[in-house]
PDB file of C-alpha atoms and ligand atoms in Angstrom:
ATOM      1  CA  UNK D   1      -0.082  -0.072  -0.208  1.00 63.00           C
ATOM      2  CA  UNK D   2       1.488   3.258  -0.464  1.00 87.00           C
ATOM      3  CA  UNK D   3       1.621   6.328   1.535  1.00 94.00           C
ATOM      4  CA  UNK D   4      -1.576   8.299   0.588  1.00 96.00           C
ATOM      5  CA  UNK D   5      -3.707   4.708   0.207  1.00 96.00           C
ATOM      6  CA  UNK D   6      -2.813   4.291   4.213  1.00 97.00           C
ATOM      7  CA  UNK D   7      -3.061   7.780   5.545  1.00 98.00           C
ATOM      8  CA  UNK D   8      -6.777   7.448   3.695  1.00 98.00           C
ATOM      9  CA  UNK D   9      -7.346   4.579   5.237  1.00 98.00           C
ATOM     10  CA  UNK D  10      -6.921   5.344   8.831  1.00 98.00           C
ATOM     11  CA  UNK D  11      -8.199   8.596   8.407  1.00 98.00           C
ATOM     12  CA  UNK D  12     -11.717   6.819   7.891  1.00 98.00           C
ATOM     13  CA  UNK D  13     -11.207   4.752  10.285  1.00 98.00           C
ATOM     14  CA  UNK D  14     -10.756   7.096  13.026  1.00 98.00           C
ATOM     15  CA  UNK D  15     -13.738   8.846  11.466  1.00 98.00           C
ATOM     16  CA  UNK D  16     -16.397   6.252  11.971  1.00 98.00           C
ATOM     17  CA  UNK D  17     -14.596   5.232  15.539  1.00 98.00           C
ATOM     18  CA  UNK D  18     -15.203   8.737  16.526  1.00 98.00           C
ATOM     19  CA  UNK D  19     -19.045   8.633  15.238  1.00 98.00           C
ATOM     20  CA  UNK D  20     -19.114   5.094  16.916  1.00 97.00           C
ATOM     21  CA  UNK D  21     -17.473   6.383  20.331  1.00 97.00           C
ATOM     22  CA  UNK D  22     -19.587   9.919  20.116  1.00 97.00           C
ATOM     23  CA  UNK D  23     -22.305   7.827  20.942  1.00 96.00           C
ATOM     24  CA  UNK D  24     -20.964   5.993  23.667  1.00 97.00           C
ATOM     25  CA  UNK D  25     -20.929   9.039  25.362  1.00 98.00           C
ATOM     26  CA  UNK D  26     -24.153   9.423  27.691  1.00 97.00           C
ATOM     27  CA  UNK D  27     -25.070  10.343  31.630  1.00 98.00           C
ATOM     28  CA  UNK D  28     -23.080   7.399  33.387  1.00 98.00           C
ATOM     29  CA  UNK D  29     -21.047   5.861  31.695  1.00 98.00           C
ATOM     30  CA  UNK D  30     -17.161   5.571  32.711  1.00 98.00           C
ATOM     31  CA  UNK D  31     -15.186   7.304  30.620  1.00 98.00           C
ATOM     32  CA  UNK D  32     -12.695   4.807  30.563  1.00 98.00           C
ATOM     33  CA  UNK D  33     -15.304   2.742  28.765  1.00 98.00           C
ATOM     34  CA  UNK D  34     -15.855   4.323  26.157  1.00 98.00           C
ATOM     35  CA  UNK D  35     -11.648   4.987  25.207  1.00 98.00           C
ATOM     36  CA  UNK D  36     -11.200   1.275  25.507  1.00 98.00           C
ATOM     37  CA  UNK D  37     -14.602   0.992  23.504  1.00 98.00           C
ATOM     38  CA  UNK D  38     -12.444   3.355  20.469  1.00 98.00           C
ATOM     39  CA  UNK D  39      -9.930   2.021  20.614  1.00 98.00           C
ATOM     40  CA  UNK D  40     -11.394  -1.307  20.345  1.00 98.00           C
ATOM     41  CA  UNK D  41     -12.916  -0.367  17.551  1.00 98.00           C
ATOM     42  CA  UNK D  42      -9.882   1.192  15.961  1.00 98.00           C
ATOM     43  CA  UNK D  43      -7.904  -2.639  16.160  1.00 98.00           C
ATOM     44  CA  UNK D  44     -11.058  -4.505  14.780  1.00 98.00           C
ATOM     45  CA  UNK D  45     -10.451  -2.403  11.631  1.00 98.00           C
ATOM     46  CA  UNK D  46      -7.511  -3.581  11.362  1.00 97.00           C
ATOM     47  CA  UNK D  47      -5.263   0.352  12.635  1.00 98.00           C
ATOM     48  CA  UNK D  48      -3.969   1.029  15.359  1.00 97.00           C
ATOM     49  CA  UNK D  49      -4.887   3.786  18.070  1.00 98.00           C
ATOM     50  CA  UNK D  50      -2.414   6.575  16.760  1.00 98.00           C
ATOM     51  CA  UNK D  51      -2.358   7.828  20.566  1.00 98.00           C
ATOM     52  CA  UNK D  52      -5.128   7.601  23.516  1.00 98.00           C
ATOM     53  CA  UNK D  53      -8.128   8.503  22.963  1.00 98.00           C
ATOM     54  CA  UNK D  54      -8.408  11.803  24.632  1.00 98.00           C
ATOM     55  CA  UNK D  55     -11.858  12.632  26.683  1.00 98.00           C
ATOM     56  CA  UNK D  56     -11.670  16.189  27.776  1.00 98.00           C
ATOM     57  CA  UNK D  57     -14.455  17.636  30.141  1.00 98.00           C
ATOM     58  CA  UNK D  58     -15.836  21.157  30.636  1.00 98.00           C
ATOM     59  CA  UNK D  59     -12.638  23.493  31.092  1.00 98.00           C
ATOM     60  CA  UNK D  60     -10.604  20.600  30.143  1.00 98.00           C
ATOM     61  CA  UNK D  61      -8.805  20.691  26.532  1.00 98.00           C
ATOM     62  CA  UNK D  62      -6.982  18.602  26.252  1.00 97.00           C
ATOM     63  CA  UNK D  63      -3.850  15.550  26.383  1.00 97.00           C
ATOM     64  CA  UNK D  64      -5.844  13.741  29.145  1.00 98.00           C
ATOM     65  CA  UNK D  65      -6.812  10.372  28.759  1.00 98.00           C
ATOM     66  CA  UNK D  66      -8.607   8.081  31.766  1.00 98.00           C
ATOM     67  CA  UNK D  67      -6.045   5.954  34.045  1.00 97.00           C
ATOM     68  CA  UNK D  68      -6.378   2.150  34.160  1.00 96.00           C
ATOM     69  CA  UNK D  69      -8.407   3.202  38.116  1.00 95.00           C
ATOM     70  CA  UNK D  70      -9.988   6.027  36.715  1.00 96.00           C
ATOM     71  CA  UNK D  71     -14.002   5.674  37.465  1.00 96.00           C
ATOM     72  CA  UNK D  72     -15.052   8.860  36.601  1.00 97.00           C
ATOM     73  CA  UNK D  73     -18.712   9.130  34.518  1.00 98.00           C
ATOM     74  CA  UNK D  74     -20.181  11.303  32.342  1.00 98.00           C
ATOM     75  CA  UNK D  75     -23.031  14.029  34.055  1.00 98.00           C
ATOM     76  CA  UNK D  76     -25.495  15.896  32.569  1.00 98.00           C
ATOM     77  CA  UNK D  77     -24.736  18.735  30.775  1.00 98.00           C
ATOM     78  CA  UNK D  78     -20.806  17.775  30.666  1.00 98.00           C
ATOM     79  CA  UNK D  79     -19.386  19.435  27.301  1.00 98.00           C
ATOM     80  CA  UNK D  80     -17.306  16.116  26.060  1.00 98.00           C
ATOM     81  CA  UNK D  81     -14.328  16.547  23.174  1.00 98.00           C
ATOM     82  CA  UNK D  82     -13.243  13.208  22.058  1.00 98.00           C
ATOM     83  CA  UNK D  83     -10.375  12.927  20.131  1.00 98.00           C
ATOM     84  CA  UNK D  84      -9.231   9.727  17.992  1.00 98.00           C
ATOM     85  CA  UNK D  85      -5.878   8.778  16.331  1.00 98.00           C
ATOM     86  CA  UNK D  86      -5.689   5.372  13.955  1.00 98.00           C
ATOM     87  CA  UNK D  87      -2.741   4.919  12.095  1.00 98.00           C
ATOM     88  CA  UNK D  88      -1.738   2.285  10.286  1.00 97.00           C
ATOM     89  CA  UNK D  89       1.813   1.318   9.868  1.00 96.00           C
ATOM     90  CA  UNK D  90       2.707   4.779  11.045  1.00 96.00           C
ATOM     91  CA  UNK D  91       0.374   6.557   8.694  1.00 97.00           C
ATOM     92  CA  UNK D  92      -2.249   9.055  10.925  1.00 97.00           C
ATOM     93  CA  UNK D  93      -5.571  10.061  11.163  1.00 98.00           C
ATOM     94  CA  UNK D  94      -6.920  12.207  13.696  1.00 98.00           C
ATOM     95  CA  UNK D  95     -10.338  13.638  14.165  1.00 98.00           C
ATOM     96  CA  UNK D  96     -11.612  14.846  17.425  1.00 98.00           C
ATOM     97  CA  UNK D  97     -15.621  16.233  16.965  1.00 98.00           C
ATOM     98  CA  UNK D  98     -17.006  17.680  21.283  1.00 98.00           C
ATOM     99  CA  UNK D  99     -20.732  17.168  22.565  1.00 98.00           C
ATOM    100  CA  UNK D 100     -23.031  17.970  25.362  1.00 98.00           C
ATOM    101  CA  UNK D 101     -24.275  15.205  27.544  1.00 98.00           C
ATOM    102  CA  UNK D 102     -27.788  15.920  27.777  1.00 96.00           C
ATOM    103  CA  UNK D 103     -28.603  19.464  27.002  1.00 97.00           C
ATOM    104  CA  UNK D 104     -27.991  22.075  24.632  1.00 97.00           C
ATOM    105  CA  UNK D 105     -26.367  25.223  26.745  1.00 98.00           C
ATOM    106  CA  UNK D 106     -22.950  25.360  25.502  1.00 98.00           C
ATOM    107  CA  UNK D 107     -24.861  24.587  21.582  1.00 98.00           C
ATOM    108  CA  UNK D 108     -23.546  28.067  20.206  1.00 98.00           C
ATOM    109  CA  UNK D 109     -20.044  26.828  21.653  1.00 98.00           C
ATOM    110  CA  UNK D 110     -19.286  23.494  19.474  1.00 98.00           C
ATOM    111  CA  UNK D 111     -20.935  25.202  17.214  1.00 98.00           C
ATOM    112  CA  UNK D 112     -17.739  28.394  16.791  1.00 98.00           C
ATOM    113  CA  UNK D 113     -15.491  24.940  16.848  1.00 98.00           C
ATOM    114  CA  UNK D 114     -17.316  23.380  13.978  1.00 98.00           C
ATOM    115  CA  UNK D 115     -17.856  26.033  11.880  1.00 98.00           C
ATOM    116  CA  UNK D 116     -14.918  27.252  12.305  1.00 98.00           C
ATOM    117  CA  UNK D 117     -13.390  23.925  11.202  1.00 98.00           C
ATOM    118  CA  UNK D 118     -15.453  24.242   7.807  1.00 98.00           C
ATOM    119  CA  UNK D 119     -14.293  27.515   6.785  1.00 98.00           C
ATOM    120  CA  UNK D 120     -11.271  26.412   7.432  1.00 98.00           C
ATOM    121  CA  UNK D 121     -11.518  23.487   4.854  1.00 98.00           C
ATOM    122  CA  UNK D 122     -13.105  25.804   2.661  1.00 98.00           C
ATOM    123  CA  UNK D 123     -10.031  27.566   2.401  1.00 97.00           C
ATOM    124  CA  UNK D 124      -8.010  24.795   2.158  1.00 98.00           C
ATOM    125  CA  UNK D 125      -5.700  24.362  -0.779  1.00 97.00           C
ATOM    126  CA  UNK D 126      -2.043  24.133  -1.777  1.00 97.00           C
ATOM    127  CA  UNK D 127      -0.517  27.775  -1.602  1.00 97.00           C
ATOM    128  CA  UNK D 128      -2.842  29.174   1.308  1.00 97.00           C
ATOM    129  CA  UNK D 129      -0.697  31.053   3.795  1.00 97.00           C
ATOM    130  CA  UNK D 130      -0.830  29.479   7.340  1.00 97.00           C
ATOM    131  CA  UNK D 131      -1.635  33.012   8.963  1.00 97.00           C
ATOM    132  CA  UNK D 132      -4.942  33.317   6.394  1.00 97.00           C
ATOM    133  CA  UNK D 133      -5.912  29.639   7.513  1.00 97.00           C
ATOM    134  CA  UNK D 134      -5.626  31.248  11.018  1.00 97.00           C
ATOM    135  CA  UNK D 135      -7.193  34.276  10.385  1.00 97.00           C
ATOM    136  CA  UNK D 136     -10.164  32.571   8.931  1.00 98.00           C
ATOM    137  CA  UNK D 137     -10.435  30.101  12.341  1.00 98.00           C
ATOM    138  CA  UNK D 138     -10.065  33.051  14.514  1.00 98.00           C
ATOM    139  CA  UNK D 139     -12.317  34.910  12.554  1.00 98.00           C
ATOM    140  CA  UNK D 140     -15.377  32.591  12.746  1.00 98.00           C
ATOM    141  CA  UNK D 141     -15.127  31.351  16.482  1.00 98.00           C
ATOM    142  CA  UNK D 142     -15.304  36.008  17.217  1.00 98.00           C
ATOM    143  CA  UNK D 143     -18.692  35.743  14.792  1.00 98.00           C
ATOM    144  CA  UNK D 144     -19.928  33.248  17.820  1.00 98.00           C
ATOM    145  CA  UNK D 145     -18.590  35.886  20.553  1.00 98.00           C
ATOM    146  CA  UNK D 146     -16.136  33.225  21.425  1.00 98.00           C
ATOM    147  CA  UNK D 147     -12.197  33.324  21.873  1.00 98.00           C
ATOM    148  CA  UNK D 148      -9.824  30.670  20.147  1.00 98.00           C
ATOM    149  CA  UNK D 149      -7.302  29.099  22.161  1.00 98.00           C
ATOM    150  CA  UNK D 150      -4.416  30.816  21.066  1.00 97.00           C
ATOM    151  CA  UNK D 151      -1.596  27.931  22.760  1.00 95.00           C
ATOM    152  CA  UNK D 152      -3.058  25.065  20.890  1.00 96.00           C
ATOM    153  CA  UNK D 153      -2.143  24.659  17.292  1.00 96.00           C
ATOM    154  CA  UNK D 154      -3.114  22.696  13.906  1.00 97.00           C
ATOM    155  CA  UNK D 155      -0.127  20.387  12.962  1.00 97.00           C
ATOM    156  CA  UNK D 156       1.279  18.438   9.577  1.00 96.00           C
ATOM    157  CA  UNK D 157       1.556  14.591  10.174  1.00 96.00           C
ATOM    158  CA  UNK D 158       4.020  12.065   8.609  1.00 95.00           C
ATOM    159  CA  UNK D 159       4.966   8.763   8.760  1.00 94.00           C
ATOM    160  CA  UNK D 160       4.347   8.051  13.051  1.00 93.00           C
ATOM    161  CA  UNK D 161       5.150  11.872  13.416  1.00 93.00           C
ATOM    162  CA  UNK D 162       2.269  12.630  15.044  1.00 91.00           C
ATOM    163  CA  UNK D 163       3.536  16.492  14.631  1.00 89.00           C
ATOM    164  CA  UNK D 164       5.537  16.352  11.964  1.00 86.00           C
ATOM    165  CA  UNK D 165       6.843  20.383  12.200  1.00 88.00           C
ATOM    166  CA  UNK D 166       4.326  22.197  10.835  1.00 94.00           C
ATOM    167  CA  UNK D 167       2.313  23.667  13.181  1.00 96.00           C
ATOM    168  CA  UNK D 168      -1.669  25.777  12.161  1.00 96.00           C
ATOM    169  CA  UNK D 169      -1.893  28.095  14.821  1.00 96.00           C
ATOM    170  CA  UNK D 170      -5.735  29.014  15.324  1.00 97.00           C
ATOM    171  CA  UNK D 171      -5.216  32.594  15.243  1.00 96.00           C
ATOM    172  CA  UNK D 172      -4.497  35.593  12.653  1.00 94.00           C
ATOM    173  CA  UNK D 173      -0.982  35.132  12.122  1.00 94.00           C
ATOM    174  CA  UNK D 174       1.916  36.567  10.123  1.00 93.00           C
ATOM    175  CA  UNK D 175       3.233  33.590   9.420  1.00 93.00           C
ATOM    176  CA  UNK D 176       3.911  33.525   5.781  1.00 94.00           C
ATOM    177  CA  UNK D 177       4.650  29.467   4.918  1.00 96.00           C
ATOM    178  CA  UNK D 178       2.206  27.727   2.610  1.00 97.00           C
ATOM    179  CA  UNK D 179       0.340  24.498   2.656  1.00 97.00           C
ATOM    180  CA  UNK D 180       2.159  22.169  -0.079  1.00 96.00           C
ATOM    181  CA  UNK D 181      -0.021  20.119  -2.675  1.00 96.00           C
ATOM    182  CA  UNK D 182       0.398  16.183  -1.337  1.00 96.00           C
ATOM    183  CA  UNK D 183       1.008  17.711   2.246  1.00 97.00           C
ATOM    184  CA  UNK D 184      -1.267  15.850   5.064  1.00 97.00           C
ATOM    185  CA  UNK D 185      -2.455  18.831   8.158  1.00 98.00           C
ATOM    186  CA  UNK D 186      -4.792  18.232  10.874  1.00 98.00           C
ATOM    187  CA  UNK D 187      -6.883  21.348  11.680  1.00 98.00           C
ATOM    188  CA  UNK D 188      -8.248  21.529  15.055  1.00 98.00           C
ATOM    189  CA  UNK D 189      -9.629  25.386  16.437  1.00 98.00           C
ATOM    190  CA  UNK D 190     -10.466  25.234  19.701  1.00 98.00           C
ATOM    191  CA  UNK D 191     -13.129  27.356  21.063  1.00 98.00           C
ATOM    192  CA  UNK D 192     -13.283  28.551  24.702  1.00 98.00           C
ATOM    193  CA  UNK D 193     -15.692  31.072  26.968  1.00 98.00           C
ATOM    194  CA  UNK D 194     -12.213  32.164  29.092  1.00 97.00           C
ATOM    195  CA  UNK D 195      -9.604  33.369  28.124  1.00 97.00           C
ATOM    196  CA  UNK D 196      -8.112  31.140  25.380  1.00 97.00           C
ATOM    197  CA  UNK D 197      -5.263  30.378  26.560  1.00 98.00           C
ATOM    198  CA  UNK D 198      -4.474  26.330  28.019  1.00 98.00           C
ATOM    199  CA  UNK D 199      -1.995  25.557  31.340  1.00 97.00           C
ATOM    200  CA  UNK D 200      -0.730  22.200  33.194  1.00 97.00           C
ATOM    201  CA  UNK D 201      -2.538  20.725  35.252  1.00 96.00           C
ATOM    202  CA  UNK D 202      -1.265  17.527  36.892  1.00 94.00           C
ATOM    203  CA  UNK D 203      -0.566  14.553  34.852  1.00 94.00           C
ATOM    204  CA  UNK D 204      -3.123  13.333  31.693  1.00 97.00           C
ATOM    205  CA  UNK D 205      -1.535   9.299  31.865  1.00 98.00           C
ATOM    206  CA  UNK D 206      -0.396   9.651  28.085  1.00 98.00           C
ATOM    207  CA  UNK D 207       3.191   9.273  28.263  1.00 97.00           C
ATOM    208  CA  UNK D 208       6.074   9.343  25.046  1.00 96.00           C
ATOM    209  CA  UNK D 209       8.886   7.806  24.940  1.00 95.00           C
ATOM    210  CA  UNK D 210      12.269  10.299  25.438  1.00 92.00           C
ATOM    211  CA  UNK D 211      15.257   8.388  25.569  1.00 89.00           C
ATOM    212  CA  UNK D 212      16.366   5.422  23.229  1.00 86.00           C
ATOM    213  CA  UNK D 213      17.670   3.037  25.993  1.00 87.00           C
ATOM    214  CA  UNK D 214      17.153  -0.642  26.373  1.00 87.00           C
ATOM    215  CA  UNK D 215      14.401  -0.590  29.319  1.00 85.00           C
ATOM    216  CA  UNK D 216      11.666   1.403  26.552  1.00 88.00           C
ATOM    217  CA  UNK D 217      13.149  -1.288  24.112  1.00 89.00           C
ATOM    218  CA  UNK D 218       9.652  -2.738  24.278  1.00 89.00           C
ATOM    219  CA  UNK D 219       7.887   0.201  24.498  1.00 93.00           C
ATOM    220  CA  UNK D 220       9.836   1.738  21.203  1.00 93.00           C
ATOM    221  CA  UNK D 221       8.373  -1.543  19.804  1.00 92.00           C
ATOM    222  CA  UNK D 222       4.576  -1.043  20.229  1.00 93.00           C
ATOM    223  CA  UNK D 223       3.944   2.510  19.984  1.00 94.00           C
ATOM    224  CA  UNK D 224       7.579   3.877  18.226  1.00 91.00           C
ATOM    225  CA  UNK D 225       7.341   7.376  18.171  1.00 90.00           C
ATOM    226  CA  UNK D 226       3.805   7.876  19.258  1.00 95.00           C
ATOM    227  CA  UNK D 227       2.162   8.499  22.740  1.00 97.00           C
ATOM    228  CA  UNK D 228       1.198   6.328  24.217  1.00 97.00           C
ATOM    229  CA  UNK D 229      -1.259   5.608  27.217  1.00 98.00           C
ATOM    230  CA  UNK D 230      -0.870   4.436  31.224  1.00 97.00           C
ATOM    231  CA  UNK D 231      -3.972   2.224  30.631  1.00 97.00           C
ATOM    232  CA  UNK D 232      -1.859   0.260  27.884  1.00 97.00           C
ATOM    233  CA  UNK D 233       1.108  -0.675  29.885  1.00 96.00           C
ATOM    234  CA  UNK D 234      -0.760  -3.036  32.290  1.00 96.00           C
ATOM    235  CA  UNK D 235      -0.544  -5.413  28.498  1.00 93.00           C
ATOM    236  CA  UNK D 236       2.842  -5.045  29.260  1.00 91.00           C
ATOM    237  CA  UNK D 237       4.007  -4.878  32.656  1.00 92.00           C
ATOM    238  CA  UNK D 238       0.838  -6.247  34.356  1.00 94.00           C
ATOM    239  CA  UNK D 239       0.689  -5.291  38.379  1.00 94.00           C
ATOM    240  CA  UNK D 240       4.503  -3.754  38.019  1.00 95.00           C
ATOM    241  CA  UNK D 241       2.758  -0.805  36.601  1.00 95.00           C
ATOM    242  CA  UNK D 242       3.307   2.087  38.970  1.00 95.00           C
ATOM    243  CA  UNK D 243       6.263   1.050  39.834  1.00 95.00           C
ATOM    244  CA  UNK D 244       8.142   0.802  36.155  1.00 94.00           C
ATOM    245  CA  UNK D 245       6.236   3.980  35.497  1.00 95.00           C
ATOM    246  CA  UNK D 246       7.715   5.670  37.777  1.00 95.00           C
ATOM    247  CA  UNK D 247      10.902   3.679  37.784  1.00 94.00           C
ATOM    248  CA  UNK D 248      10.985   5.373  33.628  1.00 95.00           C
ATOM    249  CA  UNK D 249       9.969   8.919  34.309  1.00 95.00           C
ATOM    250  CA  UNK D 250      12.796   9.237  37.224  1.00 95.00           C
ATOM    251  CA  UNK D 251      15.262   8.328  34.443  1.00 95.00           C
ATOM    252  CA  UNK D 252      13.877  10.404  32.085  1.00 95.00           C
ATOM    253  CA  UNK D 253      13.442   7.348  29.370  1.00 95.00           C
ATOM    254  CA  UNK D 254       9.777   8.494  28.978  1.00 96.00           C
ATOM    255  CA  UNK D 255       7.779  11.392  29.270  1.00 96.00           C
ATOM    256  CA  UNK D 256       4.731  12.669  30.657  1.00 97.00           C
ATOM    257  CA  UNK D 257       1.951  14.849  28.460  1.00 97.00           C
ATOM    258  CA  UNK D 258       0.341  16.839  31.049  1.00 97.00           C
ATOM    259  CA  UNK D 259      -3.733  17.696  31.128  1.00 97.00           C
ATOM    260  CA  UNK D 260      -4.161  21.321  29.188  1.00 98.00           C
ATOM    261  CA  UNK D 261      -7.179  23.333  31.117  1.00 98.00           C
ATOM    262  CA  UNK D 262      -8.239  26.702  30.363  1.00 98.00           C
ATOM    263  CA  UNK D 263      -6.232  29.275  31.803  1.00 98.00           C
ATOM    264  CA  UNK D 264      -9.611  31.531  33.847  1.00 97.00           C
ATOM    265  CA  UNK D 265     -11.872  27.311  34.042  1.00 97.00           C
ATOM    266  CA  UNK D 266     -13.489  28.692  30.502  1.00 98.00           C
ATOM    267  CA  UNK D 267     -15.572  25.562  29.068  1.00 98.00           C
ATOM    268  CA  UNK D 268     -13.709  24.256  25.802  1.00 98.00           C
ATOM    269  CA  UNK D 269     -14.888  22.838  22.218  1.00 98.00           C
ATOM    270  CA  UNK D 270     -13.075  21.491  19.315  1.00 98.00           C
ATOM    271  CA  UNK D 271     -13.620  20.190  15.949  1.00 98.00           C
ATOM    272  CA  UNK D 272     -10.778  18.298  14.268  1.00 98.00           C
ATOM    273  CA  UNK D 273     -10.354  16.634  10.387  1.00 98.00           C
ATOM    274  CA  UNK D 274      -6.783  15.208   9.307  1.00 98.00           C
ATOM    275  CA  UNK D 275      -7.017  16.685   5.860  1.00 98.00           C
ATOM    276  CA  UNK D 276      -5.360  15.616   2.207  1.00 98.00           C
ATOM    277  CA  UNK D 277      -4.265  19.123   0.571  1.00 97.00           C
ATOM    278  CA  UNK D 278      -4.308  19.148  -3.211  1.00 97.00           C
ATOM    279  CA  UNK D 279      -3.889  21.901  -5.851  1.00 96.00           C
ATOM    280  CA  UNK D 280      -7.627  22.993  -6.405  1.00 96.00           C
ATOM    281  CA  UNK D 281      -8.637  22.507  -2.068  1.00 97.00           C
ATOM    282  CA  UNK D 282      -8.655  18.939   0.186  1.00 97.00           C
ATOM    283  CA  UNK D 283      -9.427  15.600   1.060  1.00 98.00           C
ATOM    284  CA  UNK D 284     -11.750  15.087   4.250  1.00 98.00           C
ATOM    285  CA  UNK D 285     -10.084  12.570   5.123  1.00 98.00           C
ATOM    286  CA  UNK D 286     -11.517  11.552   8.363  1.00 98.00           C
ATOM    287  CA  UNK D 287     -14.833  12.837   7.058  1.00 96.00           C
ATOM    288  CA  UNK D 288     -17.684   9.973   7.343  1.00 91.00           C
ATOM    289  CA  UNK D 289     -20.596  10.690   5.240  1.00 83.00           C
TER     290      UNK D 289
HETATM  291 CO1   CO J   1      -4.248  16.585  16.448  1.00 50.61          CO
END
């Protein structure tokens, strides 16, 4: 299979997994159950999770997955972002959506992120400048009366590289860098009624390999350079996970991702698709019709 075809296939699986996963988000259901079901779905379709399913609720924006011992359940009124990644031989589809549990109080906030994503997608073709994309996203979110999150960006994707160098801000900026034909990019506007910044707020139960070491051989073999969940380590280390984790962290063989929360406690919405940039426009690889 060619790289393009692998991205197309991974994108489709990520999109389907998200579509299914969203249906499982209901009052009283555990975060962990939804994350595990989505990850199982991805595997059943012949791909692998490209990163742990991110479940970010209310003022949490990103970089959180439930831990093995997490018993948190969705509550009525929660604004839930589900961010899903699937990969085939390192070719990644990355997609996210926001839902509100049982209420419609934040419908406009959710719509703001979705419409900003749509407007960006409509504008994307080879030659568009990163600064222009940011401006389109910011304008749409502000039209709704909300603020884009400034320190969370879209990104380019390459085989086994979730963030492949190109960063696409969600606000007007001066970047003259142009998207190129054949590039794979994930666009992910975040909207909030808060300040428009995220800050670290403790462990997100997501890790990455930081240093090549014989002690990370098993992790490297399984996850390559992609982020992995604390939950996933139970398959490898069994009951020794807490000990192994602190050992690997202390030696800086692995590094943690921190949960990102809105700086002023604002509620956050997110929408994301992975795109293949063409001369005339783009193909939405994670969209399920
Ligand atoms: Co992404």
